[in-house]
Amino acid sequence: MLIAVTRPVSPTLAQCELTHLAREPIDIARATAQHAAYEERLGELGAGIVRAPAAPDLPDAVFVEDTALVLAEVAVITRPGSPRRRLETAAVATLLSAYRPLACLTPPATLDGGDVLQIERTLFVGRSSRTNEAGVEQLRRLLAPFDYRVIPVEFTGCLHLKSAVTRIADELLLANPDWVSSSPFRPLEAIPVDAREPYGANALRIAGTVVYPAQFPRTRDRMVERGLGVVSLDCSELAKAEGAVTCCSLVFQDGESAYR
Ligand code: CIR
């Protein structure tokens, strides 16, 4: 079964970390409703929603993607680049230990899950303000026994690698060419976002459907023209906290076979 781990929107979300965006008021009730709709869509696409415990004092806890990488063989508990966000990992580790053996990044490594784009057994890791060289190296070492390739990738202009590029189909990526070059990802083809929608490269592919923010209709049309099924949802309040659709869940297959 497909599992999507999520975590409730904290009432303190307005105090979130911000790197590239100016702080704006966030309507918590609206953010909570948008998050509930997100969980509902994932449920409709076949994912069982498993909620990590609420963390009212951790503003960014809803962005659960940054705290772990769940691979078939192991869950890597990250060490987020923002010191405040490191407090988010303990509860996620406890939850994930029911599904996978755990491996934990340790100092001086820092790494946010949003910087890791998995393409089969290759993990592209963005070098960012959150993910350092030691993070990339430790990840490579931890995963060596499982035969993963870890490839560092440069990008600019946004917080995480997956703000600049995500996978939307077996052979297709969605990318902002101003922020990341598509050459490291060849032979996969990268559909460029519409230039008026620079934040439009973050899409969540789940069970063959692309879950995608309604704020980016022009880029959405590009995906639809390529024959992709796209489910739109409003995540405008979460976007003010510099989050989008991948960051609100950890999606993986449950079940024994995943370990082999
Ligand atoms: C942060 O700056 O850490 C949060 N406000 C946003 C994190 C978004 N995470 C993601 O895209 N993976």
PDB file of C-alpha atoms and ligand atoms in Angstrom:
ATOM      1  CA  MET A   1       0.000   0.000   0.000  1.00  0.00           C
ATOM      2  CA  LEU A   2       1.057   3.557  -0.707  1.00  0.00           C
ATOM      3  CA  ILE A   3       1.614   5.616   2.438  1.00  0.00           C
ATOM      4  CA  ALA A   4       1.731   9.410   2.641  1.00  0.00           C
ATOM      5  CA  VAL A   5       3.091  10.757   5.909  1.00  0.00           C
ATOM      6  CA  THR A   6       1.844  14.263   6.630  1.00  0.00           C
ATOM      7  CA  ARG A   7       1.956  16.554   9.652  1.00  0.00           C
ATOM      8  CA  PRO A   8      -0.629  19.130  10.727  1.00  0.00           C
ATOM      9  CA  VAL A   9      -0.205  22.837  10.009  1.00  0.00           C
ATOM     10  CA  SER A  10       1.135  24.492  13.170  1.00  0.00           C
ATOM     11  CA  PRO A  11      -0.631  27.559  14.559  1.00  0.00           C
ATOM     12  CA  THR A  12       2.814  29.213  14.528  1.00  0.00           C
ATOM     13  CA  LEU A  13       3.297  28.711  10.752  1.00  0.00           C
ATOM     14  CA  ALA A  14       3.571  32.480  10.217  1.00  0.00           C
ATOM     15  CA  GLN A  15       6.901  32.328  12.108  1.00  0.00           C
ATOM     16  CA  CYS A  16       8.308  29.888   9.553  1.00  0.00           C
ATOM     17  CA  GLU A  17      11.788  30.071   8.064  1.00  0.00           C
ATOM     18  CA  LEU A  18      11.940  32.223   4.945  1.00  0.00           C
ATOM     19  CA  THR A  19      14.857  32.520   2.546  1.00  0.00           C
ATOM     20  CA  HIS A  20      13.702  33.908  -0.795  1.00  0.00           C
ATOM     21  CA  LEU A  21      10.310  35.330   0.100  1.00  0.00           C
ATOM     22  CA  ALA A  22       9.245  38.384   2.055  1.00  0.00           C
ATOM     23  CA  ARG A  23       7.147  37.629   5.138  1.00  0.00           C
ATOM     24  CA  GLU A  24       3.406  37.994   4.594  1.00  0.00           C
ATOM     25  CA  PRO A  25       0.528  37.347   6.974  1.00  0.00           C
ATOM     26  CA  ILE A  26      -0.624  33.722   6.803  1.00  0.00           C
ATOM     27  CA  ASP A  27      -4.232  32.749   7.417  1.00  0.00           C
ATOM     28  CA  ILE A  28      -3.827  29.607   9.530  1.00  0.00           C
ATOM     29  CA  ALA A  29      -7.420  28.462   9.092  1.00  0.00           C
ATOM     30  CA  ARG A  30      -7.033  28.736   5.335  1.00  0.00           C
ATOM     31  CA  ALA A  31      -3.659  26.991   5.362  1.00  0.00           C
ATOM     32  CA  THR A  32      -5.204  24.200   7.440  1.00  0.00           C
ATOM     33  CA  ALA A  33      -8.094  23.838   4.993  1.00  0.00           C
ATOM     34  CA  GLN A  34      -5.694  23.752   2.044  1.00  0.00           C
ATOM     35  CA  HIS A  35      -3.644  21.104   3.808  1.00  0.00           C
ATOM     36  CA  ALA A  36      -6.759  19.037   4.510  1.00  0.00           C
ATOM     37  CA  ALA A  37      -7.685  19.244   0.809  1.00  0.00           C
ATOM     38  CA  TYR A  38      -4.153  18.127  -0.058  1.00  0.00           C
ATOM     39  CA  GLU A  39      -4.490  15.077   2.205  1.00  0.00           C
ATOM     40  CA  GLU A  40      -7.860  14.334   0.660  1.00  0.00           C
ATOM     41  CA  ARG A  41      -6.464  14.420  -2.892  1.00  0.00           C
ATOM     42  CA  LEU A  42      -3.615  12.105  -1.901  1.00  0.00           C
ATOM     43  CA  GLY A  43      -6.151   9.778  -0.303  1.00  0.00           C
ATOM     44  CA  GLU A  44      -8.230   9.784  -3.507  1.00  0.00           C
ATOM     45  CA  LEU A  45      -5.109   8.821  -5.444  1.00  0.00           C
ATOM     46  CA  GLY A  46      -4.761   5.745  -3.253  1.00  0.00           C
ATOM     47  CA  ALA A  47      -2.413   6.848  -0.482  1.00  0.00           C
ATOM     48  CA  GLY A  48      -3.134   5.952   3.127  1.00  0.00           C
ATOM     49  CA  ILE A  49      -2.559   9.136   5.124  1.00  0.00           C
ATOM     50  CA  VAL A  50      -0.472   8.646   8.259  1.00  0.00           C
ATOM     51  CA  ARG A  51      -0.173  11.827  10.315  1.00  0.00           C
ATOM     52  CA  ALA A  52       2.880  12.584  12.383  1.00  0.00           C
ATOM     53  CA  PRO A  53       1.923  14.141  15.716  1.00  0.00           C
ATOM     54  CA  ALA A  54       1.079  17.826  15.691  1.00  0.00           C
ATOM     55  CA  ALA A  55       3.964  20.076  16.710  1.00  0.00           C
ATOM     56  CA  PRO A  56       2.353  23.414  17.512  1.00  0.00           C
ATOM     57  CA  ASP A  57       5.641  25.021  18.556  1.00  0.00           C
ATOM     58  CA  LEU A  58       7.512  24.034  15.401  1.00  0.00           C
ATOM     59  CA  PRO A  59       6.357  26.472  12.702  1.00  0.00           C
ATOM     60  CA  ASP A  60       7.610  24.465   9.706  1.00  0.00           C
ATOM     61  CA  ALA A  61       6.570  20.986  10.893  1.00  0.00           C
ATOM     62  CA  VAL A  62       3.995  20.678   8.088  1.00  0.00           C
ATOM     63  CA  PHE A  63       6.879  20.487   5.589  1.00  0.00           C
ATOM     64  CA  VAL A  64       7.603  16.926   6.573  1.00  0.00           C
ATOM     65  CA  GLU A  65       9.511  16.132   3.364  1.00  0.00           C
ATOM     66  CA  ASP A  66      12.590  17.873   4.699  1.00  0.00           C
ATOM     67  CA  THR A  67      12.982  15.563   7.684  1.00  0.00           C
ATOM     68  CA  ALA A  68      13.542  12.209   5.957  1.00  0.00           C
ATOM     69  CA  LEU A  69      14.186  10.292   2.756  1.00  0.00           C
ATOM     70  CA  VAL A  70      12.209   7.090   2.591  1.00  0.00           C
ATOM     71  CA  LEU A  71      13.862   4.638   0.230  1.00  0.00           C
ATOM     72  CA  ALA A  72      12.876   1.047  -0.389  1.00  0.00           C
ATOM     73  CA  GLU A  73      15.512  -0.332   1.986  1.00  0.00           C
ATOM     74  CA  VAL A  74      15.966   2.352   4.604  1.00  0.00           C
ATOM     75  CA  ALA A  75      14.637   5.672   5.877  1.00  0.00           C
ATOM     76  CA  VAL A  76      17.307   8.316   6.221  1.00  0.00           C
ATOM     77  CA  ILE A  77      16.509  10.820   8.942  1.00  0.00           C
ATOM     78  CA  THR A  78      17.968  14.099   7.809  1.00  0.00           C
ATOM     79  CA  ARG A  79      19.656  16.853   9.764  1.00  0.00           C
ATOM     80  CA  PRO A  80      17.855  19.937   8.419  1.00  0.00           C
ATOM     81  CA  GLY A  81      19.953  22.960   7.589  1.00  0.00           C
ATOM     82  CA  SER A  82      17.826  25.239   9.727  1.00  0.00           C
ATOM     83  CA  PRO A  83      18.755  24.523  13.397  1.00  0.00           C
ATOM     84  CA  ARG A  84      15.160  25.139  14.509  1.00  0.00           C
ATOM     85  CA  ARG A  85      13.906  22.567  12.076  1.00  0.00           C
ATOM     86  CA  ARG A  86      16.111  19.818  13.546  1.00  0.00           C
ATOM     87  CA  LEU A  87      13.533  19.529  16.342  1.00  0.00           C
ATOM     88  CA  GLU A  88      11.094  18.161  13.768  1.00  0.00           C
ATOM     89  CA  THR A  89      12.961  14.950  13.055  1.00  0.00           C
ATOM     90  CA  ALA A  90      12.495  12.939  16.292  1.00  0.00           C
ATOM     91  CA  ALA A  91       8.751  12.357  15.908  1.00  0.00           C
ATOM     92  CA  VAL A  92       9.126  11.539  12.226  1.00  0.00           C
ATOM     93  CA  ALA A  93      11.885   9.034  13.022  1.00  0.00           C
ATOM     94  CA  THR A  94       9.645   7.303  15.561  1.00  0.00           C
ATOM     95  CA  LEU A  95       6.831   7.087  13.031  1.00  0.00           C
ATOM     96  CA  LEU A  96       9.028   5.843  10.177  1.00  0.00           C
ATOM     97  CA  SER A  97      10.667   3.177  12.335  1.00  0.00           C
ATOM     98  CA  ALA A  98       7.438   1.199  11.930  1.00  0.00           C
ATOM     99  CA  TYR A  99       8.079   1.012   8.171  1.00  0.00           C
ATOM    100  CA  ARG A 100      11.827   0.965   7.583  1.00  0.00           C
ATOM    101  CA  PRO A 101      15.150   0.501   9.343  1.00  0.00           C
ATOM    102  CA  LEU A 102      16.499   3.976  10.109  1.00  0.00           C
ATOM    103  CA  ALA A 103      19.809   5.649   9.312  1.00  0.00           C
ATOM    104  CA  CYS A 104      20.492   9.120  10.682  1.00  0.00           C
ATOM    105  CA  LEU A 105      22.628  11.941   9.404  1.00  0.00           C
ATOM    106  CA  THR A 106      24.903  13.372  12.090  1.00  0.00           C
ATOM    107  CA  PRO A 107      26.901  16.617  12.529  1.00  0.00           C
ATOM    108  CA  PRO A 108      28.457  18.281  10.663  1.00  0.00           C
ATOM    109  CA  ALA A 109      26.140  17.066   7.911  1.00  0.00           C
ATOM    110  CA  THR A 110      23.095  19.140   7.032  1.00  0.00           C
ATOM    111  CA  LEU A 111      20.561  18.089   4.433  1.00  0.00           C
ATOM    112  CA  ASP A 112      16.912  18.925   3.720  1.00  0.00           C
ATOM    113  CA  GLY A 113      14.776  16.292   2.004  1.00  0.00           C
ATOM    114  CA  GLY A 114      13.568  18.991  -0.393  1.00  0.00           C
ATOM    115  CA  ASP A 115      17.044  18.985  -1.899  1.00  0.00           C
ATOM    116  CA  VAL A 116      16.877  15.330  -2.922  1.00  0.00           C
ATOM    117  CA  LEU A 117      15.374  14.272  -6.229  1.00  0.00           C
ATOM    118  CA  GLN A 118      15.232  10.506  -6.630  1.00  0.00           C
ATOM    119  CA  ILE A 119      15.302   8.994 -10.099  1.00  0.00           C
ATOM    120  CA  GLU A 120      15.294   5.250  -9.539  1.00  0.00           C
ATOM    121  CA  ARG A 121      18.638   4.434  -7.878  1.00  0.00           C
ATOM    122  CA  THR A 122      20.116   7.860  -8.428  1.00  0.00           C
ATOM    123  CA  LEU A 123      19.689  10.590  -5.861  1.00  0.00           C
ATOM    124  CA  PHE A 124      20.360  14.080  -7.196  1.00  0.00           C
ATOM    125  CA  VAL A 125      21.203  16.284  -4.242  1.00  0.00           C
ATOM    126  CA  GLY A 126      21.059  20.063  -4.486  1.00  0.00           C
ATOM    127  CA  ARG A 127      23.878  21.966  -2.879  1.00  0.00           C
ATOM    128  CA  SER A 128      21.955  24.671  -1.085  1.00  0.00           C
ATOM    129  CA  SER A 129      21.889  26.945   1.932  1.00  0.00           C
ATOM    130  CA  ARG A 130      20.377  23.917   3.757  1.00  0.00           C
ATOM    131  CA  THR A 131      22.397  21.015   2.371  1.00  0.00           C
ATOM    132  CA  ASN A 132      26.157  21.043   2.811  1.00  0.00           C
ATOM    133  CA  GLU A 133      29.016  19.020   1.421  1.00  0.00           C
ATOM    134  CA  ALA A 134      29.135  16.791   4.520  1.00  0.00           C
ATOM    135  CA  GLY A 135      25.424  16.092   4.024  1.00  0.00           C
ATOM    136  CA  VAL A 136      26.032  14.888   0.487  1.00  0.00           C
ATOM    137  CA  GLU A 137      29.028  12.785   1.561  1.00  0.00           C
ATOM    138  CA  GLN A 138      27.286  11.181   4.538  1.00  0.00           C
ATOM    139  CA  LEU A 139      24.291  10.344   2.410  1.00  0.00           C
ATOM    140  CA  ARG A 140      26.566   8.707  -0.142  1.00  0.00           C
ATOM    141  CA  ARG A 141      28.275   6.675   2.597  1.00  0.00           C
ATOM    142  CA  LEU A 142      25.050   5.620   4.314  1.00  0.00           C
ATOM    143  CA  LEU A 143      23.547   4.463   1.042  1.00  0.00           C
ATOM    144  CA  ALA A 144      26.609   2.758  -0.424  1.00  0.00           C
ATOM    145  CA  PRO A 145      25.528  -0.681   0.864  1.00  0.00           C
ATOM    146  CA  PHE A 146      22.251  -0.295  -1.013  1.00  0.00           C
ATOM    147  CA  ASP A 147      23.768   0.627  -4.348  1.00  0.00           C
ATOM    148  CA  TYR A 148      22.476   4.189  -4.774  1.00  0.00           C
ATOM    149  CA  ARG A 149      24.333   6.831  -6.748  1.00  0.00           C
ATOM    150  CA  VAL A 150      24.456  10.239  -5.067  1.00  0.00           C
ATOM    151  CA  ILE A 151      25.066  13.107  -7.466  1.00  0.00           C
ATOM    152  CA  PRO A 152      25.441  16.705  -6.282  1.00  0.00           C
ATOM    153  CA  VAL A 153      23.658  19.324  -8.381  1.00  0.00           C
ATOM    154  CA  GLU A 154      24.096  23.093  -8.493  1.00  0.00           C
ATOM    155  CA  PHE A 155      21.091  25.410  -8.625  1.00  0.00           C
ATOM    156  CA  THR A 156      20.247  29.016  -7.764  1.00  0.00           C
ATOM    157  CA  GLY A 157      17.273  31.250  -7.122  1.00  0.00           C
ATOM    158  CA  CYS A 158      15.166  29.084  -4.811  1.00  0.00           C
ATOM    159  CA  LEU A 159      15.303  27.248  -1.499  1.00  0.00           C
ATOM    160  CA  HIS A 160      15.501  23.592  -2.483  1.00  0.00           C
ATOM    161  CA  LEU A 161      16.470  21.582  -5.554  1.00  0.00           C
ATOM    162  CA  LYS A 162      12.871  20.393  -5.829  1.00  0.00           C
ATOM    163  CA  SER A 163      11.657  24.001  -5.995  1.00  0.00           C
ATOM    164  CA  ALA A 164      13.598  24.077  -9.283  1.00  0.00           C
ATOM    165  CA  VAL A 165      12.961  20.600 -10.688  1.00  0.00           C
ATOM    166  CA  THR A 166      10.697  17.622 -10.035  1.00  0.00           C
ATOM    167  CA  ARG A 167       9.772  14.461 -11.893  1.00  0.00           C
ATOM    168  CA  ILE A 168       6.319  14.369 -13.463  1.00  0.00           C
ATOM    169  CA  ALA A 169       6.451  11.148 -15.526  1.00  0.00           C
ATOM    170  CA  ASP A 170       8.844   8.265 -16.162  1.00  0.00           C
ATOM    171  CA  GLU A 171      10.733  10.233 -18.816  1.00  0.00           C
ATOM    172  CA  LEU A 172       9.740  13.803 -17.923  1.00  0.00           C
ATOM    173  CA  LEU A 173      10.836  16.462 -15.492  1.00  0.00           C
ATOM    174  CA  LEU A 174       9.322  19.867 -14.837  1.00  0.00           C
ATOM    175  CA  ALA A 175      12.001  22.505 -14.325  1.00  0.00           C
ATOM    176  CA  ASN A 176      12.729  26.188 -14.077  1.00  0.00           C
ATOM    177  CA  PRO A 177      15.640  26.583 -16.524  1.00  0.00           C
ATOM    178  CA  ASP A 178      16.676  29.872 -14.891  1.00  0.00           C
ATOM    179  CA  TRP A 179      17.353  28.032 -11.640  1.00  0.00           C
ATOM    180  CA  VAL A 180      18.726  24.646 -12.677  1.00  0.00           C
ATOM    181  CA  SER A 181      20.322  23.148 -15.754  1.00  0.00           C
ATOM    182  CA  SER A 182      18.634  20.034 -17.035  1.00  0.00           C
ATOM    183  CA  SER A 183      21.891  18.497 -18.271  1.00  0.00           C
ATOM    184  CA  PRO A 184      22.647  16.449 -15.104  1.00  0.00           C
ATOM    185  CA  PHE A 185      19.294  14.715 -15.552  1.00  0.00           C
ATOM    186  CA  ARG A 186      19.674  13.602 -19.175  1.00  0.00           C
ATOM    187  CA  PRO A 187      18.287  11.562 -20.904  1.00  0.00           C
ATOM    188  CA  LEU A 188      15.150  12.681 -19.078  1.00  0.00           C
ATOM    189  CA  GLU A 189      13.451  15.573 -20.859  1.00  0.00           C
ATOM    190  CA  ALA A 190      12.667  18.711 -18.844  1.00  0.00           C
ATOM    191  CA  ILE A 191       9.496  20.674 -19.599  1.00  0.00           C
ATOM    192  CA  PRO A 192      10.240  24.309 -18.731  1.00  0.00           C
ATOM    193  CA  VAL A 193       7.824  26.176 -16.477  1.00  0.00           C
ATOM    194  CA  ASP A 194       6.139  29.222 -18.001  1.00  0.00           C
ATOM    195  CA  ALA A 195       8.494  32.165 -17.435  1.00  0.00           C
ATOM    196  CA  ARG A 196       5.730  34.001 -15.539  1.00  0.00           C
ATOM    197  CA  GLU A 197       5.459  31.089 -13.091  1.00  0.00           C
ATOM    198  CA  PRO A 198       8.985  30.655 -11.712  1.00  0.00           C
ATOM    199  CA  TYR A 199       7.771  28.758  -8.631  1.00  0.00           C
ATOM    200  CA  GLY A 200       5.871  26.298 -10.798  1.00  0.00           C
ATOM    201  CA  ALA A 201       8.457  23.515 -10.963  1.00  0.00           C
ATOM    202  CA  ASN A 202       7.400  21.781  -7.755  1.00  0.00           C
ATOM    203  CA  ALA A 203       4.905  19.046  -8.666  1.00  0.00           C
ATOM    204  CA  LEU A 204       4.057  15.875  -6.777  1.00  0.00           C
ATOM    205  CA  ARG A 205       3.720  12.769  -8.892  1.00  0.00           C
ATOM    206  CA  ILE A 206       1.642  10.157  -7.163  1.00  0.00           C
ATOM    207  CA  ALA A 207       0.172   6.991  -8.667  1.00  0.00           C
ATOM    208  CA  GLY A 208       0.675   8.335 -12.201  1.00  0.00           C
ATOM    209  CA  THR A 209      -1.084  11.658 -11.521  1.00  0.00           C
ATOM    210  CA  VAL A 210       0.522  15.040 -10.971  1.00  0.00           C
ATOM    211  CA  VAL A 211      -0.712  16.953  -7.925  1.00  0.00           C
ATOM    212  CA  TYR A 212      -0.073  20.566  -8.718  1.00  0.00           C
ATOM    213  CA  PRO A 213      -0.710  24.089  -7.354  1.00  0.00           C
ATOM    214  CA  ALA A 214      -3.589  25.969  -8.976  1.00  0.00           C
ATOM    215  CA  GLN A 215      -1.454  29.146  -8.906  1.00  0.00           C
ATOM    216  CA  PHE A 216       0.387  28.064 -12.057  1.00  0.00           C
ATOM    217  CA  PRO A 217      -2.230  27.499 -14.796  1.00  0.00           C
ATOM    218  CA  ARG A 218       0.089  28.130 -17.751  1.00  0.00           C
ATOM    219  CA  THR A 219       2.601  25.537 -16.650  1.00  0.00           C
ATOM    220  CA  ARG A 220      -0.256  23.194 -15.846  1.00  0.00           C
ATOM    221  CA  ASP A 221      -1.444  23.520 -19.459  1.00  0.00           C
ATOM    222  CA  ARG A 222       2.007  22.482 -20.660  1.00  0.00           C
ATOM    223  CA  MET A 223       1.719  19.251 -18.683  1.00  0.00           C
ATOM    224  CA  VAL A 224      -1.825  18.598 -19.864  1.00  0.00           C
ATOM    225  CA  GLU A 225      -0.695  19.143 -23.489  1.00  0.00           C
ATOM    226  CA  ARG A 226       1.826  16.367 -22.923  1.00  0.00           C
ATOM    227  CA  GLY A 227      -0.985  14.041 -21.909  1.00  0.00           C
ATOM    228  CA  LEU A 228      -0.413  14.094 -18.163  1.00  0.00           C
ATOM    229  CA  GLY A 229      -3.240  13.824 -15.670  1.00  0.00           C
ATOM    230  CA  VAL A 230      -3.028  16.841 -13.372  1.00  0.00           C
ATOM    231  CA  VAL A 231      -4.993  17.404 -10.162  1.00  0.00           C
ATOM    232  CA  SER A 232      -4.942  21.092  -9.203  1.00  0.00           C
ATOM    233  CA  LEU A 233      -5.180  22.336  -5.677  1.00  0.00           C
ATOM    234  CA  ASP A 234      -4.924  25.652  -3.924  1.00  0.00           C
ATOM    235  CA  CYS A 235      -1.864  25.851  -1.721  1.00  0.00           C
ATOM    236  CA  SER A 236      -1.442  29.618  -1.774  1.00  0.00           C
ATOM    237  CA  GLU A 237      -1.178  30.001   2.024  1.00  0.00           C
ATOM    238  CA  LEU A 238       1.460  27.271   2.309  1.00  0.00           C
ATOM    239  CA  ALA A 239       3.308  28.948  -0.571  1.00  0.00           C
ATOM    240  CA  LYS A 240       3.716  32.067   1.606  1.00  0.00           C
ATOM    241  CA  ALA A 241       5.778  29.854   3.941  1.00  0.00           C
ATOM    242  CA  GLU A 242       7.957  28.868   0.956  1.00  0.00           C
ATOM    243  CA  GLY A 243       6.383  25.430   0.725  1.00  0.00           C
ATOM    244  CA  ALA A 244       4.625  23.682  -2.135  1.00  0.00           C
ATOM    245  CA  VAL A 245       3.265  20.236  -2.916  1.00  0.00           C
ATOM    246  CA  THR A 246       6.185  17.835  -2.487  1.00  0.00           C
ATOM    247  CA  CYS A 247       7.177  19.226   0.886  1.00  0.00           C
ATOM    248  CA  CYS A 248       3.926  18.397   2.686  1.00  0.00           C
ATOM    249  CA  SER A 249       4.316  14.625   2.495  1.00  0.00           C
ATOM    250  CA  LEU A 250       6.651  11.645   2.488  1.00  0.00           C
ATOM    251  CA  VAL A 251       5.212   9.146   0.039  1.00  0.00           C
ATOM    252  CA  PHE A 252       6.390   5.539  -0.073  1.00  0.00           C
ATOM    253  CA  GLN A 253       5.285   1.953  -0.472  1.00  0.00           C
ATOM    254  CA  ASP A 254       4.556   0.045   2.669  1.00  0.00           C
ATOM    255  CA  GLY A 255       5.106  -3.691   2.793  1.00  0.00           C
ATOM    256  CA  GLU A 256       7.762  -6.316   2.998  1.00  0.00           C
ATOM    257  CA  SER A 257       8.566  -6.361  -0.703  1.00  0.00           C
ATOM    258  CA  ALA A 258       9.897  -2.817  -0.462  1.00  0.00           C
ATOM    259  CA  TYR A 259      12.846  -4.089   1.588  1.00  0.00           C
ATOM    260  CA  ARG A 260      14.107  -6.468  -1.069  1.00  0.00           C
TER     261      ARG A 260
HETATM  262  C1  CIR B   1      11.661  26.396   5.318  1.00  0.00           C
HETATM  263  O1  CIR B   1      12.198  27.447   4.978  1.00  0.00           O
HETATM  264  O2  CIR B   1      12.300  25.454   5.750  1.00  0.00           O
HETATM  265  C2  CIR B   1      10.159  26.294   5.199  1.00  0.00           C
HETATM  266  N1  CIR B   1       9.565  27.560   5.463  1.00  0.00           N
HETATM  267  C3  CIR B   1       9.741  25.798   3.834  1.00  0.00           C
HETATM  268  C4  CIR B   1      10.210  24.411   3.563  1.00  0.00           C
HETATM  269  C5  CIR B   1       9.685  23.878   2.272  1.00  0.00           C
HETATM  270  N2  CIR B   1      10.165  22.570   2.061  1.00  0.00           N
HETATM  271  C6  CIR B   1      10.349  22.026   0.884  1.00  0.00           C
HETATM  272  O3  CIR B   1      10.131  22.643  -0.156  1.00  0.00           O
HETATM  273  N3  CIR B   1      10.807  20.794   0.837  1.00  0.00           N
END
